[in-house]
Short mmCIF file of C-alpha atoms in Angstrom, two decimals:
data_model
loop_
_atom_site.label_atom_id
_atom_site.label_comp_id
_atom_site.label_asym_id
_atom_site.label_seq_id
_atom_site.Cartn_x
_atom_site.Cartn_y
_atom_site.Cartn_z
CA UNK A 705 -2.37 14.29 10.09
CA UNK A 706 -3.45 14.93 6.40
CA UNK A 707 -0.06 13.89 5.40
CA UNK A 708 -0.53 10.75 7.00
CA UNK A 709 -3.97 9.90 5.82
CA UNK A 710 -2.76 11.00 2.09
CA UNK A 711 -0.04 8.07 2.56
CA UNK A 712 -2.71 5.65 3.87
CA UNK A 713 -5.15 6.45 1.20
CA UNK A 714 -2.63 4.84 -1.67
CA UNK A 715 -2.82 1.48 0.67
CA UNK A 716 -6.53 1.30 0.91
CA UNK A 717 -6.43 1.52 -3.03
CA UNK A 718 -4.15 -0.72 -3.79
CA UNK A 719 -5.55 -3.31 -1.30
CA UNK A 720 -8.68 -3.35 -1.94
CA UNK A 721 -7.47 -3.69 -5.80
CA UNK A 722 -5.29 -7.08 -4.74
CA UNK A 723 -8.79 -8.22 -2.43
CA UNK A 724 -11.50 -7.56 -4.45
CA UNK A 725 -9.33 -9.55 -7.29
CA UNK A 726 -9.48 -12.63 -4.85
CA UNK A 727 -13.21 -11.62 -4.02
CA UNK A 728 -14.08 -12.83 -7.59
CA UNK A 729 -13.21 -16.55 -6.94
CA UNK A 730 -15.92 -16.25 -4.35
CA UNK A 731 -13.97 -17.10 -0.94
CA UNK A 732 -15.60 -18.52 1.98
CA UNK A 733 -16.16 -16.50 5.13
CA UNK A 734 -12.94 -18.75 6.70
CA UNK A 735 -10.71 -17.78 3.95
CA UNK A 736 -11.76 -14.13 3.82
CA UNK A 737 -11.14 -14.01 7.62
CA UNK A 738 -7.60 -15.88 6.94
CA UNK A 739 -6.51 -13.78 4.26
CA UNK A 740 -7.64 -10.69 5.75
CA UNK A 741 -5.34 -10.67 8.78
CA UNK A 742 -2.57 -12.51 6.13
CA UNK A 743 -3.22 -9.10 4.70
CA UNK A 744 -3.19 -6.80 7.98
CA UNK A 745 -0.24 -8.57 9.15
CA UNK A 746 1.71 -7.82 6.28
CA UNK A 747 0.96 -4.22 5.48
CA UNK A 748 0.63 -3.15 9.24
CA UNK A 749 4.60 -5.17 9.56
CA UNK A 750 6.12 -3.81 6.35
CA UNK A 751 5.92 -0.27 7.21
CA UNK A 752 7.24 -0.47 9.91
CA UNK A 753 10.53 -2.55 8.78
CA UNK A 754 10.28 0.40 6.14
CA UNK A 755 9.66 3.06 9.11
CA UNK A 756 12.67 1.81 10.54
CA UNK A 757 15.06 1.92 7.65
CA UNK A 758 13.48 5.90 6.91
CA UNK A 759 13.77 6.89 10.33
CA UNK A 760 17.53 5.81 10.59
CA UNK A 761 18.25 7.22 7.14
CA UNK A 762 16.69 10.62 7.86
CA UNK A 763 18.44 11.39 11.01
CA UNK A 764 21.42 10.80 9.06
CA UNK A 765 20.55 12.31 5.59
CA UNK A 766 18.86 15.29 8.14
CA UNK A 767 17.34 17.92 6.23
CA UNK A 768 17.63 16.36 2.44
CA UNK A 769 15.44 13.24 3.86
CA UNK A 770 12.14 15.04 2.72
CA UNK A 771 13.66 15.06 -0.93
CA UNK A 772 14.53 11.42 -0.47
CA UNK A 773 10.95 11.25 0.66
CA UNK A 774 9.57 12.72 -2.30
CA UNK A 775 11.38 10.95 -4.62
CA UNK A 776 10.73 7.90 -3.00
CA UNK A 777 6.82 8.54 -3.18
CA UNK A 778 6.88 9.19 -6.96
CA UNK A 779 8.91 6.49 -7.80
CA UNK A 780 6.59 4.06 -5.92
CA UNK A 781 3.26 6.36 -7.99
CA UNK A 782 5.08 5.65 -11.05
CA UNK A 783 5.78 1.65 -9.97
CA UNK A 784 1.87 1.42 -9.59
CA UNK A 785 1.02 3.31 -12.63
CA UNK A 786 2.90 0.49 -14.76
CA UNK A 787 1.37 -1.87 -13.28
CA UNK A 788 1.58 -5.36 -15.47
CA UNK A 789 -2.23 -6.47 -14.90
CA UNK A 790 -1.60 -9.84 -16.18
CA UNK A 791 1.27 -10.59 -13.66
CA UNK A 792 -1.00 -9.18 -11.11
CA UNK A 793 -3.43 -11.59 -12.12
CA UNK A 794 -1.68 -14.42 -11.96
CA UNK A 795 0.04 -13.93 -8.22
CA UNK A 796 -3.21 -13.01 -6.49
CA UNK A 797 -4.58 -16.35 -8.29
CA UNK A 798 -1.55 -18.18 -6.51
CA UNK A 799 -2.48 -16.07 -3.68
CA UNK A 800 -6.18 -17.52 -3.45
CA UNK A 801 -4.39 -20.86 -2.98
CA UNK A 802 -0.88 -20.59 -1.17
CA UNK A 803 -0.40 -22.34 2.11
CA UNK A 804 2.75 -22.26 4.52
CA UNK A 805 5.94 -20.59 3.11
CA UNK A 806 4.21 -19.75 -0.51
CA UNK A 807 1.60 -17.41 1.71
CA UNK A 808 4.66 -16.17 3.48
CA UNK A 809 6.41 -14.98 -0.41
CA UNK A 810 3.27 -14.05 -1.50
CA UNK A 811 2.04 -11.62 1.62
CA UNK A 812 5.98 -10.19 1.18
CA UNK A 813 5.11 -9.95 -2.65
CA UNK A 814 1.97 -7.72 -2.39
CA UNK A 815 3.22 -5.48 0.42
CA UNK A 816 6.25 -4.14 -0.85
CA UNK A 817 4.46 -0.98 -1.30
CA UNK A 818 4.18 -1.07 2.16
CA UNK A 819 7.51 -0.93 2.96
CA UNK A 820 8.54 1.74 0.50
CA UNK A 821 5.36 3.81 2.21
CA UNK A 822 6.97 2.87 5.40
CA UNK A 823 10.62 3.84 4.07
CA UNK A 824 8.20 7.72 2.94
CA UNK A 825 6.81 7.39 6.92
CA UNK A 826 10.13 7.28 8.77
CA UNK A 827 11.59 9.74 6.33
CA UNK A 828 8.62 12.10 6.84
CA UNK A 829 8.73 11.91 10.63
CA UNK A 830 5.67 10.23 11.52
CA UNK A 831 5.36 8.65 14.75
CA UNK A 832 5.31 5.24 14.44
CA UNK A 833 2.82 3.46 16.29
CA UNK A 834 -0.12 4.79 15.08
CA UNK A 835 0.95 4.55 11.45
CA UNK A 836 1.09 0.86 12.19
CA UNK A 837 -1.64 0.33 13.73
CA UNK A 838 -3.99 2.36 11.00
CA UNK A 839 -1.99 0.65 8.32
CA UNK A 840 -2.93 -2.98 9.70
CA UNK A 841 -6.20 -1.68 10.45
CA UNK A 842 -6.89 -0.32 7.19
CA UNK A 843 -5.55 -3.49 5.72
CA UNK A 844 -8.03 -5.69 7.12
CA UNK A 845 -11.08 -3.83 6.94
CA UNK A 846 -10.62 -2.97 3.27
CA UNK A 847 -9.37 -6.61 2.40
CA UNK A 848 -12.46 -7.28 3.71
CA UNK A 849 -14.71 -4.80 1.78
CA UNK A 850 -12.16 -5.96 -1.41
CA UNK A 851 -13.12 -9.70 -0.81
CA UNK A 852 -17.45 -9.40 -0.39
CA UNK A 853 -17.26 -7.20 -3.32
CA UNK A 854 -14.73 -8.22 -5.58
CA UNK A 855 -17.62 -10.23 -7.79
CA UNK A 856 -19.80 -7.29 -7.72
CA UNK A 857 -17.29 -4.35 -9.20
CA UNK A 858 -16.07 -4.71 -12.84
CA UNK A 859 -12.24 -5.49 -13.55
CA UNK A 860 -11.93 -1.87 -15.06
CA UNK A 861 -12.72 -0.55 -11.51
CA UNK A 862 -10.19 -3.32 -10.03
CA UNK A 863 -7.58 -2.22 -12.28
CA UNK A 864 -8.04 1.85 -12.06
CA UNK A 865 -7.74 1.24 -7.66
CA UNK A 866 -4.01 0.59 -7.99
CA UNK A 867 -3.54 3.42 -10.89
CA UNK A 868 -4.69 6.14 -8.76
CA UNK A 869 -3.09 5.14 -5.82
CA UNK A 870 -0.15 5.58 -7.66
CA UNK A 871 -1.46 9.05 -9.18
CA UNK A 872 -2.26 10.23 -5.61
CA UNK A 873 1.17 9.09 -4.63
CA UNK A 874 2.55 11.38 -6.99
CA UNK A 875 0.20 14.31 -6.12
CA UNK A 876 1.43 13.75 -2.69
CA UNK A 877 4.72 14.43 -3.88
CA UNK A 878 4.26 17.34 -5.49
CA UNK A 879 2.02 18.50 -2.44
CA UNK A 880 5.01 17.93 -0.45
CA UNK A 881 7.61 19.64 -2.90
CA UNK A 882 5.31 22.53 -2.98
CA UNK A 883 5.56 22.76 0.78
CA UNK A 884 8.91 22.50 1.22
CA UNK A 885 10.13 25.30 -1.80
CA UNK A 886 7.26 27.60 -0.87
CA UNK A 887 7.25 27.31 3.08
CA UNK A 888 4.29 26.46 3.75
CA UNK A 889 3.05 23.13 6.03
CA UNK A 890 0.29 20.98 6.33
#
């Protein structure tokens, strides 16, 4: 169960970094609503796409799928670390505004991290349905705490959210590494 939340807390981060970005151009209660469960049904579906795909691979990959894990979870902290704010800026402006098939590339856009958490999931052995449904769950109510406060909380604070979701990512890797060479589980 910690393992699980430690993979969920790197979501809340980074959505609440992507909402409280759109929170700043003030969105109506309608919109918030919209974009919330845009937002919940893309990060609860992604993972489990990614879920999928891990699963598969790790009953075939058998015991090196932890490693794959691992790897997989620092190369996805490292991913957010870089993060290019200005291109980050400029899709979740798109974002405030995208109707039909643009929403559709855009929701795919911001929840690739998702899927690659997803990808960490099915890897890790987690069983599936409640990692979807906390994911999607998470996703809305944090959109939604993202989008009322977005105006309030300064662009440094913005920013940082998706940093240290990366840096836990990575700390969850090494947590995990740590496990697995010295034997110990949790």
């Amino acid at each position: 169960m910690i393992r699980f939340a430690a993979l969920i807390l790197p979501l809340s981060l980074d959505t609440f970094a992507v909402a409280a970005s759109l929170g700043v151009a003030g969105l109506g209660r309608g919109e918030r609503l919209r974009l919330g469960v845009l937002f919940a049904a893309f990060e609860g579906g992604m993972p489990l796409v990614g879920l999928l795909a891990g699963a598969a691979l790790g009953r075939l990959i058998g015991g090196v799928a932890d490693y794959v894990a691992i790897a997989a979870l620092i190369g996805l902290g490292l991913y957010m670390l870089r993060s290019d704010d200005e291109a980050e800026e400029r899709r979740v402006a798109m974002f405030a505004h995208a109707r039909g098939i643009a929403m559709l590339g855009l929701g795919l856009s911001v929840s690739l991290d998702e899927l690659a958490i997803g990808f960490t999931i099915g890897l890790l052995r987690v069983p599936l349905v409640p990692a979807v449904v906390l994911i999607a769950a998470q996703a809305f109510v944090v959109s939604q705490l993202g989008f009322a406060l977005g105006g309030r909380v300064a662009e440094r604070v913005r920013e940082n959210a998706e940093r240290l979701a990366g840096v836990v990512l990575i700390a969850l890797a090494a947590l995990l590494l740590a496990s697995k060479l010295l034997g110990f589980s949790f």
